[in-house]
Amino acid sequence: MMMISKPTTMVVCLKGAATGQQQNRNMATLKQISMRLKSVTNIQKITQSMKMVSAAKYARAERELRQARPYGEGVKAFFEKSGATEAAETGDNNKLIVAITSDRGLCGAVHTNVAKTIRNELSTESVESPQSKVFCVGDKSRALLQRLYAQNIAVVANEVGRKPPTFLDASKVANELIQLDFNSGKIVYNRFKTVVSYQTEEVPLLSAKTMLAAPKLQLYDSIDQGVMESYQEFTVAALLYYTMKESACSEQSSRMTAMDNASKNAAEMIGKLTLTFNRTRQAVITRELIEIISGAAALE
Amino acid sequence: MASFLRSTKLATRLTQGPIKCFSRNYADQMNFTFAAANQIFYANKNIKQVDVPSFSGSFGILPNHVPTLAVLRPGVVTVYEDEGTSKKIFVSSGTITVNEDSSVQVLAEEAHPVEDIDGSAARQVLQEAQSQLSTASSDVAKAEAAIAVEVAEALVLAAGN
């Protein structure tokens, strides 16, 4: 179940300052090297199993995304054909930006890319003018934006990413989103391309007012306020559903590659550490032998 | 000179006019997309006709329908395919969009073929929804229960046919 919260107090996470054991690389004893070797082996085990898990999750996300693609394109078709997106671009006050991320990290730069796009957007705004609001879906985007743009964050939805997104999740987010007052907006998400690539993209988010102001809307028949409102609400939910699916799929695929790389790096480290371990052991044996022999020679 | 220019402008406008008209009905085709969050039924397919239930009344869409927007009501969408076969699909809620290039998008929150609906289960859902409506205290809960009853009634009706 997804939870939605409105940040009232700043959450400050204090990490204990790193005061671990002293590291002197030159004089590493056998014990220290074997400890390091063990921890790297454990890390490799973890990254390997995480890769397996995300591979399974990715397969499912990809299958579900194939279902959701025509859905998302169907929603976008009206935007493009009615010219509503152009109308949205002209009025630039009271904007809303929705960041689609998740709660979980260790997946490459998916979340950072979304946050970066939003940060670039927000940095161009002047301080005096009314600022854009940000709706964070997933804790990661909040963590990334909180330091500089805490006052822009309007709503945060967390518990995203543990399970595949459902339409219910999307409609919950949409419900909160509709209550915010905005003229135009956009959803920033990662569009899945292939297993190894994704692209951070935006889809416009239109309020009922902007939709009614679309240039080609006169062509459309039998539209009144009520129909338009319901239509817009459903469109928002459907768009969110589609972007969440895309985002989930790129996240899993990205995690898969990230974990694969981490396992490879760990394997490399293990190789190097084993070599140093054996060399040090050999050196210890040699030193002990020299001590014994030279001791014996001195007694003669 | 000025009048000549004006007349040529008029002439060009006159010649452009019919072309624009013709470009709209280039063929008696309909670019039909019918998708739900759980399943895709048609993606850019060509069909003969589709009947949809909407809050402003049920209506049929043929190729070159006037552009419109509508909101789906719980009920049965009937799709008449090119081969003459027809398919009945139950939808819970969603939107209908007919664009000026004769493309039609029916997007539903959830949709299932009518033959997959279990009549007795649907009646049970209706009973539960009705009891929920009678026990609901707050306005929001009442509205939610009323929607559930509406969907369940449509389900029972769809299963009966």
Coordinates of C-alpha atoms in Angstrom, one line a residue:
Chain A
M1 CA 0.0 0.0 0.0
M2 CA 1.2 3.4 -0.9
M3 CA 1.4 6.1 1.8
I4 CA 1.2 9.8 1.1
S5 CA 2.5 12.4 3.5
K6 CA 2.8 16.1 3.5
P7 CA 6.2 17.1 4.9
T8 CA 5.8 19.3 7.9
T9 CA 9.1 18.8 9.7
M10 CA 12.4 18.3 8.1
V11 CA 13.6 14.8 8.5
V12 CA 17.3 14.9 9.3
C13 CA 19.2 11.7 9.1
L14 CA 22.4 11.7 11.2
K15 CA 24.8 9.1 10.1
G16 CA 27.5 8.2 12.6
A17 CA 30.8 9.8 11.5
A18 CA 33.0 7.1 10.2
T19 CA 35.5 6.4 13.0
G20 CA 36.3 2.8 12.0
Q21 CA 39.6 1.0 12.4
Q22 CA 42.7 2.7 11.1
Q23 CA 43.8 1.6 7.7
N24 CA 47.4 1.4 7.0
R25 CA 47.7 -0.2 3.6
N26 CA 51.4 -0.7 3.6
M27 CA 51.6 -2.8 6.8
A28 CA 48.4 -4.8 6.4
T29 CA 48.6 -7.9 8.5
L30 CA 47.4 -11.3 7.4
K31 CA 44.4 -10.9 9.7
Q32 CA 43.4 -7.6 8.3
I33 CA 43.6 -8.9 4.7
S34 CA 41.6 -12.0 5.5
M35 CA 38.9 -9.8 7.1
R36 CA 38.8 -7.5 4.1
L37 CA 38.6 -10.5 1.8
K38 CA 35.7 -12.0 3.7
S39 CA 33.7 -8.7 3.6
V40 CA 34.2 -8.3 -0.1
T41 CA 33.1 -11.9 -0.7
N42 CA 30.0 -11.2 1.3
I43 CA 29.3 -8.0 -0.7
Q44 CA 29.7 -10.0 -3.9
K45 CA 27.2 -12.6 -2.6
I46 CA 24.7 -9.8 -1.9
T47 CA 25.1 -8.0 -5.2
Q48 CA 24.8 -11.3 -7.0
S49 CA 21.6 -12.3 -5.4
M50 CA 20.2 -8.7 -5.8
K51 CA 21.0 -9.0 -9.5
M52 CA 19.0 -12.3 -9.7
V53 CA 16.1 -10.7 -7.8
S54 CA 16.0 -7.7 -10.0
A55 CA 16.3 -9.8 -13.1
A56 CA 13.1 -11.6 -12.1
K57 CA 11.4 -8.4 -11.2
Y58 CA 12.6 -6.8 -14.5
A59 CA 11.1 -9.6 -16.5
R60 CA 7.7 -9.0 -14.9
A61 CA 7.9 -5.2 -15.2
E62 CA 8.8 -5.5 -18.9
R63 CA 5.9 -7.8 -19.5
E64 CA 3.5 -5.4 -17.8
L65 CA 5.0 -2.4 -19.5
R66 CA 4.3 -3.9 -22.9
Q67 CA 0.6 -3.9 -21.8
A68 CA 0.7 -0.4 -20.6
R69 CA 2.4 1.2 -23.6
P70 CA -0.6 1.4 -25.9
Y71 CA -2.5 2.7 -22.9
G72 CA -0.1 5.6 -22.4
E73 CA 0.0 6.4 -26.0
G74 CA -3.8 6.5 -26.1
V75 CA -3.8 9.1 -23.4
K76 CA -1.1 11.1 -25.1
A77 CA -2.9 11.0 -28.5
F78 CA -5.5 13.4 -27.4
F79 CA -2.9 15.9 -26.1
E80 CA -1.1 15.9 -29.4
K81 CA -4.1 15.9 -31.6
S82 CA -6.0 18.7 -29.8
G83 CA -2.9 20.9 -29.5
A84 CA -3.4 21.1 -25.8
T85 CA 0.2 20.7 -25.0
E86 CA 1.1 23.9 -26.8
A87 CA -1.5 25.8 -24.9
A88 CA 0.0 24.5 -21.7
E89 CA 3.5 25.8 -22.5
T90 CA 2.4 29.4 -22.9
G91 CA 1.1 29.9 -19.4
D92 CA 4.1 29.3 -17.2
N93 CA 2.8 30.3 -13.7
N94 CA 1.7 27.9 -11.1
K95 CA 3.4 24.9 -12.4
L96 CA 3.5 21.4 -10.9
I97 CA 6.3 18.9 -11.5
V98 CA 5.7 15.3 -10.6
A99 CA 8.9 13.2 -10.0
I100 CA 8.4 9.5 -10.6
T101 CA 11.0 7.6 -8.6
S102 CA 10.9 4.9 -5.9
D103 CA 12.0 4.3 -2.4
R104 CA 14.9 2.1 -3.3
G105 CA 18.4 2.9 -4.4
L106 CA 21.3 0.8 -5.7
C107 CA 20.0 1.2 -9.2
G108 CA 22.4 3.4 -11.1
A109 CA 21.4 6.9 -11.9
V110 CA 17.7 6.5 -12.6
H111 CA 16.6 8.6 -9.6
T112 CA 19.4 11.1 -9.9
N113 CA 18.5 11.8 -13.5
V114 CA 14.9 12.6 -12.6
A115 CA 16.1 14.8 -9.7
K116 CA 18.6 16.5 -12.0
T117 CA 16.0 17.4 -14.6
I118 CA 13.8 18.9 -11.9
R119 CA 16.7 20.7 -10.3
N120 CA 17.7 22.3 -13.6
E121 CA 14.1 23.4 -14.1
L122 CA 13.8 24.9 -10.7
S123 CA 17.1 26.7 -10.8
T124 CA 16.0 28.8 -13.7
E125 CA 13.1 30.2 -11.7
S126 CA 13.5 33.6 -10.0
V127 CA 13.1 33.8 -6.3
E128 CA 10.3 36.4 -6.2
S129 CA 7.9 34.8 -8.7
P130 CA 5.5 32.1 -7.4
Q131 CA 7.5 28.9 -7.5
S132 CA 6.7 25.6 -9.0
K133 CA 5.4 22.9 -6.8
V134 CA 7.0 19.4 -6.8
F135 CA 5.1 16.2 -6.1
C136 CA 7.6 13.5 -5.1
V137 CA 6.5 9.9 -5.9
G138 CA 9.1 7.8 -4.0
D139 CA 11.4 8.8 -1.2
K140 CA 14.5 9.0 -3.3
S141 CA 13.4 12.1 -5.2
R142 CA 12.5 13.8 -1.9
A143 CA 15.9 12.9 -0.5
L144 CA 17.6 14.3 -3.6
L145 CA 15.6 17.5 -3.8
Q146 CA 15.1 18.3 -0.1
R147 CA 18.4 20.0 0.5
L148 CA 18.0 22.8 -2.0
Y149 CA 14.3 22.9 -2.8
A150 CA 12.5 21.8 0.4
Q151 CA 10.0 24.6 0.2
N152 CA 9.0 23.5 -3.3
I153 CA 8.0 20.0 -2.3
A154 CA 4.2 19.8 -1.8
V155 CA 3.4 16.2 -1.3
V156 CA 5.5 13.0 -0.9
A157 CA 4.2 9.6 -1.7
N158 CA 6.3 6.7 -0.4
E159 CA 6.2 2.9 -0.2
V160 CA 6.8 2.9 -4.0
G161 CA 8.9 0.3 -5.6
R162 CA 8.6 -2.7 -3.4
K163 CA 5.8 -4.1 -5.5
P164 CA 4.9 -3.3 -9.1
P165 CA 2.8 -0.2 -9.4
T166 CA -1.0 -0.8 -9.8
F167 CA -3.8 1.4 -11.1
L168 CA -4.9 1.8 -7.5
D169 CA -1.5 3.4 -6.6
A170 CA -1.8 5.7 -9.6
S171 CA -5.3 6.8 -8.7
K172 CA -4.2 7.5 -5.1
V173 CA -1.5 9.8 -6.4
A174 CA -3.9 11.3 -8.9
N175 CA -6.4 12.0 -6.1
E176 CA -3.8 14.0 -4.1
L177 CA -2.6 15.7 -7.3
I178 CA -6.0 17.0 -8.3
Q179 CA -6.4 18.6 -4.9
L180 CA -3.3 20.8 -5.6
D181 CA -4.1 23.9 -7.5
F182 CA -2.1 24.2 -10.7
N183 CA -2.4 25.5 -14.2
S184 CA 0.0 23.4 -16.0
G185 CA 2.6 20.8 -15.1
K186 CA 4.6 17.8 -16.2
I187 CA 5.6 14.4 -15.1
V188 CA 9.3 13.6 -15.2
Y189 CA 10.0 9.9 -15.5
N190 CA 12.5 7.4 -17.1
R191 CA 11.2 5.9 -20.3
F192 CA 12.5 2.4 -20.8
K193 CA 14.3 1.8 -24.0
T194 CA 16.3 -1.4 -23.7
V195 CA 17.8 -3.4 -20.8
V196 CA 20.9 -1.2 -20.8
S197 CA 19.3 2.1 -21.7
Y198 CA 16.6 4.4 -20.6
Q199 CA 15.8 8.1 -21.2
T200 CA 14.6 10.7 -18.8
E201 CA 11.5 12.3 -20.4
E202 CA 8.6 14.5 -19.6
V203 CA 4.9 14.3 -20.3
P204 CA 2.7 17.3 -20.0
L205 CA 0.1 17.3 -17.2
L206 CA -2.9 19.4 -18.0
S207 CA -5.5 20.9 -15.7
A208 CA -9.1 20.9 -16.9
K209 CA -8.8 24.7 -17.6
T210 CA -5.8 24.2 -19.9
M211 CA -7.6 21.4 -21.7
L212 CA -10.6 23.6 -22.3
A213 CA -8.3 26.2 -23.7
A214 CA -6.8 23.8 -26.3
P215 CA -6.8 25.4 -29.8
K216 CA -8.6 22.6 -31.5
L217 CA -11.2 22.0 -28.8
Q218 CA -13.9 23.7 -30.8
L219 CA -13.9 20.8 -33.1
Y220 CA -14.9 18.4 -30.3
D221 CA -18.5 17.9 -29.8
S222 CA -20.6 17.9 -26.6
I223 CA -18.1 19.0 -24.0
D224 CA -19.2 20.6 -20.8
Q225 CA -17.4 21.4 -17.5
G226 CA -18.4 18.1 -15.8
V227 CA -17.3 15.9 -18.6
M228 CA -14.0 17.7 -18.9
E229 CA -13.3 17.4 -15.2
S230 CA -14.0 13.7 -15.1
Y231 CA -12.0 13.3 -18.3
Q232 CA -9.1 15.2 -16.9
E233 CA -9.1 13.3 -13.7
F234 CA -9.0 9.9 -15.4
T235 CA -6.4 11.1 -17.8
V236 CA -4.1 12.1 -14.9
A237 CA -4.5 8.7 -13.3
A238 CA -3.9 6.9 -16.6
L239 CA -0.8 9.0 -17.3
L240 CA 0.6 8.4 -13.8
Y241 CA -0.1 4.6 -14.2
Y242 CA 1.8 4.6 -17.5
T243 CA 4.7 6.6 -16.3
M244 CA 5.0 4.6 -13.1
K245 CA 5.2 1.4 -15.2
E246 CA 7.9 2.9 -17.4
S247 CA 9.8 4.1 -14.4
A248 CA 9.6 0.8 -12.6
C249 CA 10.8 -1.1 -15.6
S250 CA 13.8 1.2 -16.2
E251 CA 14.6 1.0 -12.5
Q252 CA 14.7 -2.7 -12.4
S253 CA 16.7 -3.0 -15.6
S254 CA 19.1 -0.3 -14.3
R255 CA 19.5 -2.1 -11.0
M256 CA 20.3 -5.3 -12.8
T257 CA 23.1 -3.7 -14.7
A258 CA 24.4 -1.9 -11.6
M259 CA 24.4 -5.1 -9.6
D260 CA 26.1 -6.9 -12.4
N261 CA 28.9 -4.3 -12.5
A262 CA 29.2 -4.4 -8.7
S263 CA 29.6 -8.2 -8.7
K264 CA 32.3 -7.9 -11.4
N265 CA 34.1 -5.2 -9.4
A266 CA 33.9 -7.3 -6.3
A267 CA 35.3 -10.3 -8.2
E268 CA 38.2 -8.2 -9.3
M269 CA 38.8 -7.0 -5.7
I270 CA 38.7 -10.6 -4.5
G271 CA 41.3 -11.6 -7.0
K272 CA 43.6 -8.8 -6.0
L273 CA 43.1 -9.4 -2.3
T274 CA 43.7 -13.1 -2.6
L275 CA 47.0 -12.3 -4.3
T276 CA 48.1 -9.9 -1.6
F277 CA 47.0 -12.4 1.0
N278 CA 49.1 -15.2 -0.4
R279 CA 52.0 -12.9 -0.9
T280 CA 51.9 -11.6 2.6
R281 CA 51.6 -15.2 3.9
Q282 CA 54.6 -16.2 1.9
A283 CA 56.5 -13.2 3.2
V284 CA 55.6 -14.1 6.8
I285 CA 56.8 -17.6 6.3
T286 CA 60.0 -16.4 4.7
R287 CA 60.7 -14.0 7.5
E288 CA 60.1 -16.6 10.1
L289 CA 62.5 -19.0 8.3
I290 CA 65.2 -16.3 8.1
E291 CA 64.8 -15.6 11.8
I292 CA 65.2 -19.3 12.6
I293 CA 68.1 -19.9 10.3
S294 CA 69.9 -16.7 11.3
G295 CA 69.3 -17.6 14.9
A296 CA 70.7 -21.1 14.5
A297 CA 73.7 -19.7 12.5
A298 CA 74.5 -17.2 15.4
L299 CA 74.6 -20.1 17.9
E300 CA 77.2 -22.1 15.9
Chain B
M1 CA -3.1 45.6 -58.4
A2 CA -4.5 45.3 -54.8
S3 CA -7.7 43.8 -56.1
F4 CA -5.8 41.4 -58.2
L5 CA -3.7 40.3 -55.2
R6 CA -6.9 39.9 -53.2
S7 CA -8.5 37.8 -55.8
T8 CA -5.5 35.5 -56.1
K9 CA -5.5 35.2 -52.3
L10 CA -9.2 34.3 -52.5
A11 CA -8.4 31.8 -55.3
T12 CA -5.7 30.1 -53.2
R13 CA -8.0 29.9 -50.2
L14 CA -10.7 28.4 -52.4
T15 CA -8.4 25.8 -53.8
Q16 CA -7.0 25.0 -50.4
G17 CA -10.4 24.7 -48.8
P18 CA -11.6 21.5 -50.4
I19 CA -8.2 19.8 -50.0
K20 CA -8.5 20.3 -46.2
C21 CA -12.0 18.9 -46.3
F22 CA -10.9 15.8 -48.2
S23 CA -7.9 15.2 -46.0
R24 CA -10.3 14.5 -43.1
N25 CA -12.2 11.7 -44.8
Y26 CA -9.3 10.1 -46.6
A27 CA -10.7 6.7 -46.0
D28 CA -13.5 5.0 -44.2
Q29 CA -11.1 3.8 -41.6
M30 CA -11.0 4.1 -37.9
N31 CA -7.8 3.9 -35.9
F32 CA -9.2 2.1 -32.9
T33 CA -7.4 1.6 -29.6
F34 CA -9.1 -0.1 -26.7
A35 CA -7.0 -0.6 -23.6
A36 CA -7.5 -1.2 -20.0
A37 CA -5.0 -1.2 -17.1
N38 CA -5.1 -5.0 -17.0
Q39 CA -5.3 -5.9 -20.7
I40 CA -5.0 -4.5 -24.2
F41 CA -7.8 -5.4 -26.5
Y42 CA -7.2 -3.4 -29.7
A43 CA -4.1 -1.3 -30.5
N44 CA -4.5 0.9 -33.6
K45 CA -6.9 -1.7 -35.3
N46 CA -9.4 -1.0 -37.9
I47 CA -13.0 -1.9 -37.0
K48 CA -16.5 -1.2 -38.3
Q49 CA -18.2 0.2 -35.3
V50 CA -18.1 0.4 -31.6
D51 CA -20.9 1.0 -29.1
V52 CA -19.9 2.7 -25.9
P53 CA -21.9 3.5 -22.7
S54 CA -21.2 7.0 -21.5
F55 CA -22.6 9.3 -18.8
S56 CA -24.2 11.4 -21.5
G57 CA -25.9 8.2 -22.9
S58 CA -24.8 5.3 -24.9
F59 CA -23.7 5.9 -28.4
G60 CA -22.2 4.2 -31.4
I61 CA -19.0 5.3 -33.1
L62 CA -18.6 4.8 -36.8
P63 CA -15.6 5.9 -38.9
N64 CA -15.5 9.7 -39.3
H65 CA -17.5 10.4 -36.2
V66 CA -17.4 14.0 -35.0
P67 CA -14.5 14.6 -32.6
T68 CA -15.7 14.2 -29.0
L69 CA -14.7 13.5 -25.5
A70 CA -16.8 11.4 -23.1
V71 CA -16.6 9.5 -19.8
L72 CA -17.3 5.8 -19.7
R73 CA -20.1 4.5 -17.5
P74 CA -19.9 1.0 -16.1
G75 CA -21.4 -1.2 -18.8
V76 CA -20.7 -3.2 -22.0
V77 CA -18.7 -1.9 -24.9
T78 CA -19.6 -3.7 -28.1
V79 CA -17.0 -3.8 -30.9
Y80 CA -18.0 -4.8 -34.4
E81 CA -14.9 -6.0 -36.1
D82 CA -14.2 -5.8 -39.9
E83 CA -14.8 -9.6 -40.3
G84 CA -18.4 -9.1 -39.1
T85 CA -17.9 -10.7 -35.7
S86 CA -18.8 -8.7 -32.6
K87 CA -17.1 -8.7 -29.2
K88 CA -18.7 -7.6 -25.9
I89 CA -16.4 -6.3 -23.2
F90 CA -17.4 -5.1 -19.8
V91 CA -15.8 -1.8 -18.6
S92 CA -15.8 -0.3 -15.1
S93 CA -14.9 3.3 -15.9
G94 CA -12.7 5.3 -18.2
T95 CA -12.7 7.7 -21.1
I96 CA -13.6 7.8 -24.8
T97 CA -11.8 10.1 -27.2
V98 CA -12.6 10.6 -30.8
N99 CA -10.1 12.7 -32.6
E100 CA -10.5 14.6 -35.8
D101 CA -8.3 12.2 -37.7
S102 CA -10.9 9.5 -37.0
S103 CA -8.7 7.8 -34.4
V104 CA -10.7 6.5 -31.4
Q105 CA -9.3 5.7 -28.0
V106 CA -11.3 3.9 -25.4
L107 CA -9.3 3.7 -22.2
A108 CA -10.8 1.8 -19.2
E109 CA -9.7 1.4 -15.7
E110 CA -10.5 -2.3 -15.9
A111 CA -12.1 -4.4 -18.6
H112 CA -13.0 -8.0 -19.2
P113 CA -14.8 -9.9 -21.9
V114 CA -18.4 -10.4 -21.0
E115 CA -18.2 -14.2 -21.3
D116 CA -15.6 -14.2 -18.4
I117 CA -18.0 -12.8 -15.9
D118 CA -19.5 -15.2 -13.4
G119 CA -23.2 -14.3 -12.9
S120 CA -23.5 -15.6 -9.4
A121 CA -20.3 -13.9 -8.3
A122 CA -21.6 -10.7 -9.8
R123 CA -24.9 -11.0 -7.8
Q124 CA -22.9 -11.6 -4.6
V125 CA -20.8 -8.4 -5.3
L126 CA -24.0 -6.5 -5.8
Q127 CA -25.4 -7.7 -2.5
E128 CA -22.2 -6.8 -0.6
A129 CA -22.2 -3.4 -2.2
Q130 CA -25.8 -2.8 -1.3
S131 CA -25.3 -3.8 2.4
Q132 CA -22.2 -1.5 2.4
L133 CA -24.4 1.3 1.1
S134 CA -26.9 0.9 3.8
T135 CA -24.3 0.8 6.6
A136 CA -22.2 3.7 5.2
S137 CA -22.2 6.6 7.6
S138 CA -20.0 9.4 6.1
D139 CA -20.8 11.1 2.8
V140 CA -17.6 9.8 1.2
A141 CA -18.2 6.2 2.2
K142 CA -21.8 6.6 0.9
A143 CA -20.6 7.9 -2.4
E144 CA -18.1 5.1 -2.7
A145 CA -20.7 2.5 -1.9
A146 CA -23.1 4.0 -4.4
I147 CA -20.4 3.7 -7.1
A148 CA -19.8 0.1 -6.1
V149 CA -23.5 -0.6 -6.4
E150 CA -23.7 1.1 -9.8
V151 CA -20.8 -1.1 -11.1
A152 CA -22.2 -4.2 -9.6
E153 CA -25.6 -3.6 -11.1
A154 CA -24.0 -3.1 -14.5
L155 CA -22.0 -6.3 -13.9
V156 CA -25.1 -8.4 -13.2
L157 CA -26.8 -6.9 -16.2
A158 CA -23.8 -7.8 -18.4
A159 CA -23.6 -11.3 -17.0
G160 CA -27.3 -11.8 -17.6
N161 CA -27.1 -11.2 -21.3

